Amino acid sequence: MGTRGTQIVGMDVQELLKLLNAAYASEWLAYYQYWLGAKLIKGPMKDAVAAELNLHATEELAHATLLSGRIIQLGGTPVLAPDQWAAFSPCPYDAPSDPFVGVLLDQNIAGEQCAISIYKNLMDITREADPVTYNLALTILSQEVEHEEDLQSLKEDLELMFRRQ
Ligand code: FE
Ligand code: FE
Ligand code: MG
């Protein structure tokens, strides 16, 4: 833990660590949902969509890495066991039980929309209190916004495939 770096945080550090761990747990669930969805996917455009799902999986894992670094910097402990991820995460894990491309896209769009809310909330809470976490949340939020748009644009392409004149 960085002593002075933690002292300058203008809010309850335990409260902040709870929010960071919630985001951290969500990232692992998002990573797995994407990673497995990319393997199970069936239907039109599946190769293009699987490539995007795989890329997003690696980006969610990178978010988990960033969050674990900040948690440890602040003297906290990242969620220790995978069986605690769902309990910590404000975003539900949506199992890819239906492999149809359209269903997977919808599930992951919902996941991105939940992630966007997490980081917007984290930014609102840290705006004045913690510029380091604020900056981290901004970095991740920018990528979640990109993820949402990527998936919505693939969904739009999928729908256009069935358009008649
Ligand atoms: Fe993420
Ligand atoms: Fe994302
Ligand atoms: Mg993308």
PDB file of C-alpha atoms and ligand atoms in Angstrom:
ATOM      1  CA  MET A   1       0.000   0.000   0.000  1.00  0.00           C
ATOM      2  CA  GLY A   2       1.283   3.474  -0.871  1.00  0.00           C
ATOM      3  CA  THR A   3       0.895   5.515   2.313  1.00  0.00           C
ATOM      4  CA  ARG A   4       0.711   9.058   0.949  1.00  0.00           C
ATOM      5  CA  GLY A   5      -1.064   7.836  -2.174  1.00  0.00           C
ATOM      6  CA  THR A   6      -3.814   6.414   0.021  1.00  0.00           C
ATOM      7  CA  GLN A   7      -3.949   9.444   2.372  1.00  0.00           C
ATOM      8  CA  ILE A   8      -4.861  11.771  -0.474  1.00  0.00           C
ATOM      9  CA  VAL A   9      -8.017   9.798  -1.252  1.00  0.00           C
ATOM     10  CA  GLY A  10     -10.812  12.105  -0.147  1.00  0.00           C
ATOM     11  CA  MET A  11     -13.368   9.418   0.631  1.00  0.00           C
ATOM     12  CA  ASP A  12     -13.756   6.295   2.744  1.00  0.00           C
ATOM     13  CA  VAL A  13     -11.119   3.952   1.291  1.00  0.00           C
ATOM     14  CA  GLN A  14     -13.007   0.826   2.408  1.00  0.00           C
ATOM     15  CA  GLU A  15     -16.072   2.089   0.552  1.00  0.00           C
ATOM     16  CA  LEU A  16     -13.964   2.720  -2.543  1.00  0.00           C
ATOM     17  CA  LEU A  17     -12.387  -0.740  -2.284  1.00  0.00           C
ATOM     18  CA  LYS A  18     -15.874  -2.290  -2.220  1.00  0.00           C
ATOM     19  CA  LEU A  19     -16.750  -0.532  -5.470  1.00  0.00           C
ATOM     20  CA  LEU A  20     -13.431  -1.508  -7.061  1.00  0.00           C
ATOM     21  CA  ASN A  21     -13.905  -5.136  -6.051  1.00  0.00           C
ATOM     22  CA  ALA A  22     -17.460  -5.117  -7.432  1.00  0.00           C
ATOM     23  CA  ALA A  23     -16.115  -3.892 -10.782  1.00  0.00           C
ATOM     24  CA  TYR A  24     -13.249  -6.397 -10.590  1.00  0.00           C
ATOM     25  CA  ALA A  25     -15.632  -9.333 -10.069  1.00  0.00           C
ATOM     26  CA  SER A  26     -17.819  -8.123 -12.967  1.00  0.00           C
ATOM     27  CA  GLU A  27     -14.817  -8.054 -15.282  1.00  0.00           C
ATOM     28  CA  TRP A  28     -13.995 -11.703 -14.596  1.00  0.00           C
ATOM     29  CA  LEU A  29     -17.602 -12.714 -15.252  1.00  0.00           C
ATOM     30  CA  ALA A  30     -17.647 -10.645 -18.450  1.00  0.00           C
ATOM     31  CA  TYR A  31     -14.360 -12.218 -19.518  1.00  0.00           C
ATOM     32  CA  TYR A  32     -15.728 -15.739 -19.101  1.00  0.00           C
ATOM     33  CA  GLN A  33     -19.076 -14.941 -20.715  1.00  0.00           C
ATOM     34  CA  TYR A  34     -17.290 -13.610 -23.817  1.00  0.00           C
ATOM     35  CA  TRP A  35     -14.622 -16.299 -23.878  1.00  0.00           C
ATOM     36  CA  LEU A  36     -17.128 -19.167 -23.710  1.00  0.00           C
ATOM     37  CA  GLY A  37     -19.654 -17.486 -26.015  1.00  0.00           C
ATOM     38  CA  ALA A  38     -16.959 -17.192 -28.697  1.00  0.00           C
ATOM     39  CA  LYS A  39     -16.486 -20.966 -28.573  1.00  0.00           C
ATOM     40  CA  LEU A  40     -20.159 -21.995 -28.543  1.00  0.00           C
ATOM     41  CA  ILE A  41     -21.512 -19.483 -31.077  1.00  0.00           C
ATOM     42  CA  LYS A  42     -23.691 -20.703 -33.958  1.00  0.00           C
ATOM     43  CA  GLY A  43     -25.476 -18.956 -36.814  1.00  0.00           C
ATOM     44  CA  PRO A  44     -24.892 -16.337 -39.515  1.00  0.00           C
ATOM     45  CA  MET A  45     -21.781 -14.125 -39.180  1.00  0.00           C
ATOM     46  CA  LYS A  46     -20.484 -16.396 -36.434  1.00  0.00           C
ATOM     47  CA  ASP A  47     -16.811 -16.000 -37.396  1.00  0.00           C
ATOM     48  CA  ALA A  48     -16.955 -12.191 -37.399  1.00  0.00           C
ATOM     49  CA  VAL A  49     -18.874 -12.122 -34.132  1.00  0.00           C
ATOM     50  CA  ALA A  50     -16.615 -14.721 -32.477  1.00  0.00           C
ATOM     51  CA  ALA A  51     -13.568 -12.603 -33.367  1.00  0.00           C
ATOM     52  CA  GLU A  52     -15.144  -9.582 -31.667  1.00  0.00           C
ATOM     53  CA  LEU A  53     -16.184 -11.640 -28.621  1.00  0.00           C
ATOM     54  CA  ASN A  54     -12.624 -12.959 -28.280  1.00  0.00           C
ATOM     55  CA  LEU A  55     -11.175  -9.472 -28.533  1.00  0.00           C
ATOM     56  CA  HIS A  56     -13.586  -8.183 -25.918  1.00  0.00           C
ATOM     57  CA  ALA A  57     -12.690 -11.109 -23.640  1.00  0.00           C
ATOM     58  CA  THR A  58      -9.033 -10.053 -23.683  1.00  0.00           C
ATOM     59  CA  GLU A  59     -10.027  -6.442 -23.037  1.00  0.00           C
ATOM     60  CA  GLU A  60     -12.215  -7.411 -20.049  1.00  0.00           C
ATOM     61  CA  LEU A  61      -9.278  -9.375 -18.631  1.00  0.00           C
ATOM     62  CA  ALA A  62      -7.103  -6.268 -19.048  1.00  0.00           C
ATOM     63  CA  HIS A  63      -9.732  -4.298 -17.085  1.00  0.00           C
ATOM     64  CA  ALA A  64      -9.503  -6.877 -14.277  1.00  0.00           C
ATOM     65  CA  THR A  65      -5.719  -6.391 -14.305  1.00  0.00           C
ATOM     66  CA  LEU A  66      -6.048  -2.594 -14.013  1.00  0.00           C
ATOM     67  CA  LEU A  67      -8.577  -2.894 -11.181  1.00  0.00           C
ATOM     68  CA  SER A  68      -6.520  -5.446  -9.224  1.00  0.00           C
ATOM     69  CA  GLY A  69      -3.562  -3.056  -9.414  1.00  0.00           C
ATOM     70  CA  ARG A  70      -5.569  -0.157  -7.970  1.00  0.00           C
ATOM     71  CA  ILE A  71      -7.121  -2.359  -5.245  1.00  0.00           C
ATOM     72  CA  ILE A  72      -3.670  -3.511  -4.100  1.00  0.00           C
ATOM     73  CA  GLN A  73      -2.297   0.063  -4.278  1.00  0.00           C
ATOM     74  CA  LEU A  74      -5.019   1.133  -1.866  1.00  0.00           C
ATOM     75  CA  GLY A  75      -4.190  -1.668   0.580  1.00  0.00           C
ATOM     76  CA  GLY A  76      -7.116  -3.878  -0.398  1.00  0.00           C
ATOM     77  CA  THR A  77      -7.358  -7.484  -1.549  1.00  0.00           C
ATOM     78  CA  PRO A  78      -8.955  -8.439  -4.860  1.00  0.00           C
ATOM     79  CA  VAL A  79     -11.810 -10.952  -4.455  1.00  0.00           C
ATOM     80  CA  LEU A  80      -9.913 -14.103  -3.533  1.00  0.00           C
ATOM     81  CA  ALA A  81     -12.136 -16.894  -4.879  1.00  0.00           C
ATOM     82  CA  PRO A  82     -14.014 -17.271  -8.190  1.00  0.00           C
ATOM     83  CA  ASP A  83     -17.080 -18.572  -6.340  1.00  0.00           C
ATOM     84  CA  GLN A  84     -17.420 -15.047  -4.866  1.00  0.00           C
ATOM     85  CA  TRP A  85     -17.491 -13.255  -8.214  1.00  0.00           C
ATOM     86  CA  ALA A  86     -21.266 -13.415  -8.690  1.00  0.00           C
ATOM     87  CA  ALA A  87     -21.930 -12.185  -5.151  1.00  0.00           C
ATOM     88  CA  PHE A  88     -19.603  -9.190  -5.572  1.00  0.00           C
ATOM     89  CA  SER A  89     -20.666  -8.279  -9.108  1.00  0.00           C
ATOM     90  CA  PRO A  90     -23.512  -5.799  -9.602  1.00  0.00           C
ATOM     91  CA  CYS A  91     -23.928  -7.176 -13.140  1.00  0.00           C
ATOM     92  CA  PRO A  92     -25.410 -10.670 -13.454  1.00  0.00           C
ATOM     93  CA  TYR A  93     -23.564 -13.470 -15.224  1.00  0.00           C
ATOM     94  CA  ASP A  94     -25.630 -14.453 -18.240  1.00  0.00           C
ATOM     95  CA  ALA A  95     -24.706 -18.043 -19.146  1.00  0.00           C
ATOM     96  CA  PRO A  96     -24.476 -18.611 -22.922  1.00  0.00           C
ATOM     97  CA  SER A  97     -26.977 -21.479 -22.783  1.00  0.00           C
ATOM     98  CA  ASP A  98     -28.404 -20.562 -26.211  1.00  0.00           C
ATOM     99  CA  PRO A  99     -25.516 -20.363 -28.723  1.00  0.00           C
ATOM    100  CA  PHE A 100     -27.463 -18.446 -31.406  1.00  0.00           C
ATOM    101  CA  VAL A 101     -25.460 -15.398 -32.471  1.00  0.00           C
ATOM    102  CA  GLY A 102     -28.362 -12.980 -31.928  1.00  0.00           C
ATOM    103  CA  VAL A 103     -28.956 -14.195 -28.379  1.00  0.00           C
ATOM    104  CA  LEU A 104     -25.257 -13.991 -27.473  1.00  0.00           C
ATOM    105  CA  LEU A 105     -25.091 -10.460 -28.865  1.00  0.00           C
ATOM    106  CA  ASP A 106     -28.125  -9.382 -26.810  1.00  0.00           C
ATOM    107  CA  GLN A 107     -26.685 -10.906 -23.626  1.00  0.00           C
ATOM    108  CA  ASN A 108     -23.354  -9.198 -24.095  1.00  0.00           C
ATOM    109  CA  ILE A 109     -24.959  -5.869 -25.020  1.00  0.00           C
ATOM    110  CA  ALA A 110     -26.851  -6.021 -21.704  1.00  0.00           C
ATOM    111  CA  GLY A 111     -23.561  -6.810 -19.948  1.00  0.00           C
ATOM    112  CA  GLU A 112     -21.849  -3.804 -21.519  1.00  0.00           C
ATOM    113  CA  GLN A 113     -24.727  -1.544 -20.542  1.00  0.00           C
ATOM    114  CA  CYS A 114     -24.369  -2.710 -16.944  1.00  0.00           C
ATOM    115  CA  ALA A 115     -20.588  -2.155 -17.100  1.00  0.00           C
ATOM    116  CA  ILE A 116     -21.128   1.372 -18.452  1.00  0.00           C
ATOM    117  CA  SER A 117     -23.311   2.118 -15.405  1.00  0.00           C
ATOM    118  CA  ILE A 118     -20.632   0.747 -13.039  1.00  0.00           C
ATOM    119  CA  TYR A 119     -17.894   3.012 -14.411  1.00  0.00           C
ATOM    120  CA  LYS A 120     -20.124   6.066 -14.747  1.00  0.00           C
ATOM    121  CA  ASN A 121     -21.045   5.623 -11.080  1.00  0.00           C
ATOM    122  CA  LEU A 122     -17.385   5.116 -10.106  1.00  0.00           C
ATOM    123  CA  MET A 123     -16.464   8.315 -11.960  1.00  0.00           C
ATOM    124  CA  ASP A 124     -19.260  10.288 -10.284  1.00  0.00           C
ATOM    125  CA  ILE A 125     -18.142   9.106  -6.843  1.00  0.00           C
ATOM    126  CA  THR A 126     -14.402   9.721  -7.372  1.00  0.00           C
ATOM    127  CA  ARG A 127     -14.590  12.907  -9.466  1.00  0.00           C
ATOM    128  CA  GLU A 128     -13.478  15.147  -6.572  1.00  0.00           C
ATOM    129  CA  ALA A 129     -12.175  12.503  -4.175  1.00  0.00           C
ATOM    130  CA  ASP A 130      -9.721  10.340  -6.096  1.00  0.00           C
ATOM    131  CA  PRO A 131      -8.244  11.452  -9.413  1.00  0.00           C
ATOM    132  CA  VAL A 132      -6.306   8.198  -9.851  1.00  0.00           C
ATOM    133  CA  THR A 133      -9.391   5.978  -9.669  1.00  0.00           C
ATOM    134  CA  TYR A 134     -11.339   8.540 -11.672  1.00  0.00           C
ATOM    135  CA  ASN A 135      -8.801   8.309 -14.476  1.00  0.00           C
ATOM    136  CA  LEU A 136      -8.846   4.500 -14.331  1.00  0.00           C
ATOM    137  CA  ALA A 137     -12.658   4.443 -14.495  1.00  0.00           C
ATOM    138  CA  LEU A 138     -12.582   6.831 -17.451  1.00  0.00           C
ATOM    139  CA  THR A 139     -10.123   4.602 -19.320  1.00  0.00           C
ATOM    140  CA  ILE A 140     -12.266   1.516 -18.770  1.00  0.00           C
ATOM    141  CA  LEU A 141     -15.548   3.334 -19.442  1.00  0.00           C
ATOM    142  CA  SER A 142     -14.260   4.491 -22.848  1.00  0.00           C
ATOM    143  CA  GLN A 143     -13.627   0.869 -23.774  1.00  0.00           C
ATOM    144  CA  GLU A 144     -17.023  -0.355 -22.485  1.00  0.00           C
ATOM    145  CA  VAL A 145     -18.748   2.317 -24.574  1.00  0.00           C
ATOM    146  CA  GLU A 146     -16.793   1.058 -27.580  1.00  0.00           C
ATOM    147  CA  HIS A 147     -17.786  -2.546 -26.762  1.00  0.00           C
ATOM    148  CA  GLU A 148     -21.475  -1.671 -26.616  1.00  0.00           C
ATOM    149  CA  GLU A 149     -21.334   0.043 -29.992  1.00  0.00           C
ATOM    150  CA  ASP A 150     -19.331  -2.806 -31.594  1.00  0.00           C
ATOM    151  CA  LEU A 151     -21.958  -5.345 -30.523  1.00  0.00           C
ATOM    152  CA  GLN A 152     -24.932  -3.191 -31.455  1.00  0.00           C
ATOM    153  CA  SER A 153     -23.479  -2.630 -34.888  1.00  0.00           C
ATOM    154  CA  LEU A 154     -22.974  -6.402 -35.366  1.00  0.00           C
ATOM    155  CA  LYS A 155     -26.574  -6.943 -34.251  1.00  0.00           C
ATOM    156  CA  GLU A 156     -27.708  -4.389 -36.802  1.00  0.00           C
ATOM    157  CA  ASP A 157     -25.752  -6.184 -39.560  1.00  0.00           C
ATOM    158  CA  LEU A 158     -27.330  -9.475 -38.503  1.00  0.00           C
ATOM    159  CA  GLU A 159     -30.803  -7.956 -38.784  1.00  0.00           C
ATOM    160  CA  LEU A 160     -29.990  -6.408 -42.174  1.00  0.00           C
ATOM    161  CA  MET A 161     -29.130  -9.874 -43.525  1.00  0.00           C
ATOM    162  CA  PHE A 162     -32.805 -10.728 -43.302  1.00  0.00           C
ATOM    163  CA  ARG A 163     -34.050  -7.471 -44.754  1.00  0.00           C
ATOM    164  CA  ARG A 164     -36.051  -7.574 -47.977  1.00  0.00           C
ATOM    165  CA  GLN A 165     -35.606  -4.706 -50.443  1.00  0.00           C
TER     166      GLN A 165
HETATM  167 FE    FE B   1     -14.652  -4.382 -18.928  1.00  0.00          FE
HETATM  168 FE    FE B   2     -16.769  -4.542 -22.113  1.00  0.00          FE
HETATM  169 MG    MG B   3     -14.405  -4.281 -30.050  1.00  0.00          MG
END
